[in-house]
Amino acid sequence: VNFALVRSFFIGVLREVEGIIGNRERDVEEAREKQVEGEFFYRLVQGFVAEDNPSGNDTIKSQLTGDLSNVVAEDFVVGISRGLIGRINRNLSTNASTIGNDRSQANITARSVSLYAGVFLDDLEALLGSPKRVQLENAMRDLNDASDTEDASKASDARQAISTIVTEYANLL
């Protein structure tokens, strides 16, 4: 799986939602086109949300196929974020079990955490502030470095920092 591509599709969904909301009052055809494009992008990546957030997945799908007036940007951010948080947590757990045993898998899981969290970093910053975003970015960088060098202690500290910040963010969703 190309995680950078997955991240791009999620960002594409959010941009299409912005287009739906921005156009639904003044240019309905444009808003509907954005809705169809958003649905297309979302279908490509919905499995990344559905597994850990089935109700959020259902909400997103219904808004991408329903009445334009029912599209709520916050529902998309929350739905996608909650789904990706589940993936982040699984990758943190896998990283813990592979660091020092399977360098390749540890690297993949560390990079996955960074890419998944990258989808909601702006929202996290809006809710928790710039210092938390910087702390999360630093912890993710530390996890990537520790996974590459197989530094179990540094990786453990980084996973704990990531988990704490992501949990704090999830509690505000």
PDB file of C-alpha atoms in Angstrom:
ATOM      1  CA  VAL A   1       0.000   0.000   0.000  1.00  0.00           C
ATOM      2  CA  ASN A   2       1.326   3.427  -0.917  1.00  0.00           C
ATOM      3  CA  PHE A   3       0.515   5.318   2.270  1.00  0.00           C
ATOM      4  CA  ALA A   4       1.382   8.696   0.757  1.00  0.00           C
ATOM      5  CA  LEU A   5      -1.227   8.062  -1.924  1.00  0.00           C
ATOM      6  CA  VAL A   6      -3.803   7.050   0.693  1.00  0.00           C
ATOM      7  CA  ARG A   7      -3.092  10.265   2.605  1.00  0.00           C
ATOM      8  CA  SER A   8      -3.508  12.261  -0.617  1.00  0.00           C
ATOM      9  CA  PHE A   9      -6.921  10.698  -1.236  1.00  0.00           C
ATOM     10  CA  PHE A  10      -8.085  11.567   2.282  1.00  0.00           C
ATOM     11  CA  ILE A  11      -6.944  15.132   1.799  1.00  0.00           C
ATOM     12  CA  GLY A  12      -8.736  15.080  -1.554  1.00  0.00           C
ATOM     13  CA  VAL A  13     -11.973  14.051   0.169  1.00  0.00           C
ATOM     14  CA  LEU A  14     -11.649  16.962   2.585  1.00  0.00           C
ATOM     15  CA  ARG A  15     -10.977  19.399  -0.257  1.00  0.00           C
ATOM     16  CA  GLU A  16     -14.046  18.166  -2.131  1.00  0.00           C
ATOM     17  CA  VAL A  17     -16.145  18.627   1.027  1.00  0.00           C
ATOM     18  CA  GLU A  18     -14.865  22.188   1.213  1.00  0.00           C
ATOM     19  CA  GLY A  19     -15.993  22.618  -2.414  1.00  0.00           C
ATOM     20  CA  ILE A  20     -19.435  21.164  -1.658  1.00  0.00           C
ATOM     21  CA  ILE A  21     -20.004  23.503   1.255  1.00  0.00           C
ATOM     22  CA  GLY A  22     -18.582  26.521  -0.570  1.00  0.00           C
ATOM     23  CA  ASN A  23     -20.756  25.980  -3.655  1.00  0.00           C
ATOM     24  CA  ARG A  24     -24.003  24.429  -2.443  1.00  0.00           C
ATOM     25  CA  GLU A  25     -25.795  27.770  -2.080  1.00  0.00           C
ATOM     26  CA  ARG A  26     -24.527  29.532  -5.190  1.00  0.00           C
ATOM     27  CA  ASP A  27     -23.600  26.806  -7.715  1.00  0.00           C
ATOM     28  CA  VAL A  28     -25.469  23.561  -7.107  1.00  0.00           C
ATOM     29  CA  GLU A  29     -24.023  21.826 -10.167  1.00  0.00           C
ATOM     30  CA  GLU A  30     -20.489  22.552  -9.024  1.00  0.00           C
ATOM     31  CA  ALA A  31     -21.349  21.323  -5.509  1.00  0.00           C
ATOM     32  CA  ARG A  32     -22.796  18.091  -6.905  1.00  0.00           C
ATOM     33  CA  GLU A  33     -19.679  17.571  -9.016  1.00  0.00           C
ATOM     34  CA  LYS A  34     -17.545  18.001  -5.891  1.00  0.00           C
ATOM     35  CA  GLN A  35     -19.803  15.539  -4.080  1.00  0.00           C
ATOM     36  CA  VAL A  36     -19.316  12.891  -6.783  1.00  0.00           C
ATOM     37  CA  GLU A  37     -15.564  13.476  -6.791  1.00  0.00           C
ATOM     38  CA  GLY A  38     -15.476  13.253  -2.991  1.00  0.00           C
ATOM     39  CA  GLU A  39     -17.414   9.996  -3.126  1.00  0.00           C
ATOM     40  CA  PHE A  40     -14.961   8.608  -5.673  1.00  0.00           C
ATOM     41  CA  PHE A  41     -11.920   9.542  -3.566  1.00  0.00           C
ATOM     42  CA  TYR A  42     -13.537   8.203  -0.415  1.00  0.00           C
ATOM     43  CA  ARG A  43     -14.459   4.839  -1.950  1.00  0.00           C
ATOM     44  CA  LEU A  44     -10.769   4.312  -2.679  1.00  0.00           C
ATOM     45  CA  VAL A  45      -9.795   4.732   0.979  1.00  0.00           C
ATOM     46  CA  GLN A  46     -12.924   4.014   3.009  1.00  0.00           C
ATOM     47  CA  GLY A  47     -11.466   0.746   4.291  1.00  0.00           C
ATOM     48  CA  PHE A  48      -8.978   2.791   6.292  1.00  0.00           C
ATOM     49  CA  VAL A  49     -11.892   4.325   8.219  1.00  0.00           C
ATOM     50  CA  ALA A  50     -14.517   1.581   8.196  1.00  0.00           C
ATOM     51  CA  GLU A  51     -12.536  -0.970  10.190  1.00  0.00           C
ATOM     52  CA  ASP A  52     -12.101   1.243  13.257  1.00  0.00           C
ATOM     53  CA  ASN A  53     -14.994   3.658  12.822  1.00  0.00           C
ATOM     54  CA  PRO A  54     -17.917   1.964  11.046  1.00  0.00           C
ATOM     55  CA  SER A  55     -20.474   4.551  12.144  1.00  0.00           C
ATOM     56  CA  GLY A  56     -18.235   7.390  10.954  1.00  0.00           C
ATOM     57  CA  ASN A  57     -17.798   5.562   7.669  1.00  0.00           C
ATOM     58  CA  ASP A  58     -21.583   5.308   7.281  1.00  0.00           C
ATOM     59  CA  THR A  59     -22.001   9.020   8.053  1.00  0.00           C
ATOM     60  CA  ILE A  60     -19.394   9.994   5.489  1.00  0.00           C
ATOM     61  CA  LYS A  61     -20.882   7.756   2.796  1.00  0.00           C
ATOM     62  CA  SER A  62     -24.398   9.068   3.407  1.00  0.00           C
ATOM     63  CA  GLN A  63     -23.238  12.665   3.168  1.00  0.00           C
ATOM     64  CA  LEU A  64     -21.382  11.983  -0.066  1.00  0.00           C
ATOM     65  CA  THR A  65     -24.494  10.534  -1.664  1.00  0.00           C
ATOM     66  CA  GLY A  66     -27.257  12.498   0.046  1.00  0.00           C
ATOM     67  CA  ASP A  67     -28.650  16.003   0.062  1.00  0.00           C
ATOM     68  CA  LEU A  68     -26.029  18.729  -0.276  1.00  0.00           C
ATOM     69  CA  SER A  69     -27.466  20.607   2.693  1.00  0.00           C
ATOM     70  CA  ASN A  70     -26.605  17.660   4.967  1.00  0.00           C
ATOM     71  CA  VAL A  71     -22.848  17.806   4.286  1.00  0.00           C
ATOM     72  CA  VAL A  72     -21.046  18.822   7.485  1.00  0.00           C
ATOM     73  CA  ALA A  73     -17.274  19.241   7.288  1.00  0.00           C
ATOM     74  CA  GLU A  74     -16.741  18.383  10.952  1.00  0.00           C
ATOM     75  CA  ASP A  75     -18.373  14.970  10.438  1.00  0.00           C
ATOM     76  CA  PHE A  76     -15.734  14.156   7.822  1.00  0.00           C
ATOM     77  CA  VAL A  77     -12.828  15.319   9.953  1.00  0.00           C
ATOM     78  CA  VAL A  78     -14.084  13.391  12.981  1.00  0.00           C
ATOM     79  CA  GLY A  79     -14.990  10.267  11.005  1.00  0.00           C
ATOM     80  CA  ILE A  80     -11.701  10.078   9.147  1.00  0.00           C
ATOM     81  CA  SER A  81      -9.630  10.981  12.206  1.00  0.00           C
ATOM     82  CA  ARG A  82     -11.244   8.345  14.422  1.00  0.00           C
ATOM     83  CA  GLY A  83     -10.707   5.698  11.767  1.00  0.00           C
ATOM     84  CA  LEU A  84      -7.070   6.653  11.311  1.00  0.00           C
ATOM     85  CA  ILE A  85      -6.460   6.795  15.067  1.00  0.00           C
ATOM     86  CA  GLY A  86      -7.358   3.111  15.233  1.00  0.00           C
ATOM     87  CA  ARG A  87      -4.795   2.412  12.524  1.00  0.00           C
ATOM     88  CA  ILE A  88      -2.194   4.516  14.311  1.00  0.00           C
ATOM     89  CA  ASN A  89      -2.740   2.576  17.521  1.00  0.00           C
ATOM     90  CA  ARG A  90      -2.359  -0.768  15.727  1.00  0.00           C
ATOM     91  CA  ASN A  91       0.811   0.432  14.026  1.00  0.00           C
ATOM     92  CA  LEU A  92       2.234   1.603  17.354  1.00  0.00           C
ATOM     93  CA  SER A  93       1.530  -1.829  18.812  1.00  0.00           C
ATOM     94  CA  THR A  94       3.104  -3.586  15.834  1.00  0.00           C
ATOM     95  CA  ASN A  95       6.097  -1.293  16.022  1.00  0.00           C
ATOM     96  CA  ALA A  96       6.579  -2.229  19.682  1.00  0.00           C
ATOM     97  CA  SER A  97       6.622  -5.921  18.829  1.00  0.00           C
ATOM     98  CA  THR A  98       8.901  -5.611  15.795  1.00  0.00           C
ATOM     99  CA  ILE A  99      11.533  -3.109  16.935  1.00  0.00           C
ATOM    100  CA  GLY A 100      14.760  -5.050  17.280  1.00  0.00           C
ATOM    101  CA  ASN A 101      13.252  -8.120  15.576  1.00  0.00           C
ATOM    102  CA  ASP A 102      12.156  -6.958  12.146  1.00  0.00           C
ATOM    103  CA  ARG A 103      13.697  -3.654  11.135  1.00  0.00           C
ATOM    104  CA  SER A 104      11.766  -3.467   7.878  1.00  0.00           C
ATOM    105  CA  GLN A 105       8.379  -3.928   9.564  1.00  0.00           C
ATOM    106  CA  ALA A 106       9.302  -1.493  12.341  1.00  0.00           C
ATOM    107  CA  ASN A 107      10.177   1.113   9.699  1.00  0.00           C
ATOM    108  CA  ILE A 108       6.942   0.525   7.795  1.00  0.00           C
ATOM    109  CA  THR A 109       4.812   0.907  10.914  1.00  0.00           C
ATOM    110  CA  ALA A 110       6.650   4.053  12.008  1.00  0.00           C
ATOM    111  CA  ARG A 111       6.196   5.648   8.589  1.00  0.00           C
ATOM    112  CA  SER A 112       2.533   4.609   8.554  1.00  0.00           C
ATOM    113  CA  VAL A 113       1.946   6.392  11.855  1.00  0.00           C
ATOM    114  CA  SER A 114       3.419   9.580  10.393  1.00  0.00           C
ATOM    115  CA  LEU A 115       1.374   9.388   7.221  1.00  0.00           C
ATOM    116  CA  TYR A 116      -1.929   8.625   8.961  1.00  0.00           C
ATOM    117  CA  ALA A 117      -1.432  11.368  11.531  1.00  0.00           C
ATOM    118  CA  GLY A 118      -0.497  13.773   8.750  1.00  0.00           C
ATOM    119  CA  VAL A 119      -4.100  13.688   7.569  1.00  0.00           C
ATOM    120  CA  PHE A 120      -5.395  15.288  10.775  1.00  0.00           C
ATOM    121  CA  LEU A 121      -2.414  17.355  11.948  1.00  0.00           C
ATOM    122  CA  ASP A 122      -4.090  20.659  11.069  1.00  0.00           C
ATOM    123  CA  ASP A 123      -7.193  19.738  13.052  1.00  0.00           C
ATOM    124  CA  LEU A 124      -5.088  18.492  15.949  1.00  0.00           C
ATOM    125  CA  GLU A 125      -3.271  21.829  15.977  1.00  0.00           C
ATOM    126  CA  ALA A 126      -6.563  23.726  15.938  1.00  0.00           C
ATOM    127  CA  LEU A 127      -7.837  21.734  18.928  1.00  0.00           C
ATOM    128  CA  LEU A 128      -4.659  21.275  20.965  1.00  0.00           C
ATOM    129  CA  GLY A 129      -2.410  24.121  19.810  1.00  0.00           C
ATOM    130  CA  SER A 130       0.849  24.427  17.921  1.00  0.00           C
ATOM    131  CA  PRO A 131       3.066  23.101  20.725  1.00  0.00           C
ATOM    132  CA  LYS A 132       1.211  19.740  20.727  1.00  0.00           C
ATOM    133  CA  ARG A 133       1.500  19.505  16.963  1.00  0.00           C
ATOM    134  CA  VAL A 134       5.236  20.118  17.176  1.00  0.00           C
ATOM    135  CA  GLN A 135       5.539  17.544  19.984  1.00  0.00           C
ATOM    136  CA  LEU A 136       3.683  14.988  17.870  1.00  0.00           C
ATOM    137  CA  GLU A 137       5.788  15.719  14.800  1.00  0.00           C
ATOM    138  CA  ASN A 138       8.973  15.390  16.857  1.00  0.00           C
ATOM    139  CA  ALA A 139       7.787  12.122  18.421  1.00  0.00           C
ATOM    140  CA  MET A 140       6.934  10.719  14.995  1.00  0.00           C
ATOM    141  CA  ARG A 141      10.360  11.723  13.702  1.00  0.00           C
ATOM    142  CA  ASP A 142      11.926  10.080  16.761  1.00  0.00           C
ATOM    143  CA  LEU A 143       9.929   6.893  16.123  1.00  0.00           C
ATOM    144  CA  ASN A 144      11.092   6.823  12.506  1.00  0.00           C
ATOM    145  CA  ASP A 145      14.725   7.331  13.561  1.00  0.00           C
ATOM    146  CA  ALA A 146      14.511   4.787  16.385  1.00  0.00           C
ATOM    147  CA  SER A 147      12.916   2.205  14.126  1.00  0.00           C
ATOM    148  CA  ASP A 148      15.655   2.669  11.573  1.00  0.00           C
ATOM    149  CA  THR A 149      18.440   2.388  14.146  1.00  0.00           C
ATOM    150  CA  GLU A 150      16.588  -0.265  16.182  1.00  0.00           C
ATOM    151  CA  ASP A 151      16.771   1.841  19.347  1.00  0.00           C
ATOM    152  CA  ALA A 152      14.069   0.178  21.459  1.00  0.00           C
ATOM    153  CA  SER A 153      14.227   2.694  24.299  1.00  0.00           C
ATOM    154  CA  LYS A 154      13.911   5.731  22.035  1.00  0.00           C
ATOM    155  CA  ALA A 155      11.110   4.018  20.112  1.00  0.00           C
ATOM    156  CA  SER A 156       9.237   3.280  23.338  1.00  0.00           C
ATOM    157  CA  ASP A 157       9.463   6.911  24.451  1.00  0.00           C
ATOM    158  CA  ALA A 158       8.300   8.080  21.024  1.00  0.00           C
ATOM    159  CA  ARG A 159       5.357   5.646  20.952  1.00  0.00           C
ATOM    160  CA  GLN A 160       4.278   6.793  24.406  1.00  0.00           C
ATOM    161  CA  ALA A 161       4.414  10.462  23.381  1.00  0.00           C
ATOM    162  CA  ILE A 162       2.470   9.768  20.186  1.00  0.00           C
ATOM    163  CA  SER A 163      -0.134   7.702  22.006  1.00  0.00           C
ATOM    164  CA  THR A 164      -0.637  10.368  24.676  1.00  0.00           C
ATOM    165  CA  ILE A 165      -1.113  13.201  22.177  1.00  0.00           C
ATOM    166  CA  VAL A 166      -3.325  11.176  19.832  1.00  0.00           C
ATOM    167  CA  THR A 167      -5.501  10.077  22.772  1.00  0.00           C
ATOM    168  CA  GLU A 168      -5.809  13.676  23.922  1.00  0.00           C
ATOM    169  CA  TYR A 169      -6.886  14.641  20.395  1.00  0.00           C
ATOM    170  CA  ALA A 170      -9.338  11.720  20.144  1.00  0.00           C
ATOM    171  CA  ASN A 171     -10.973  12.780  23.401  1.00  0.00           C
ATOM    172  CA  LEU A 172     -11.809  16.147  21.843  1.00  0.00           C
ATOM    173  CA  LEU A 173     -13.437  14.684  18.732  1.00  0.00           C
TER     174      LEU A 173
END
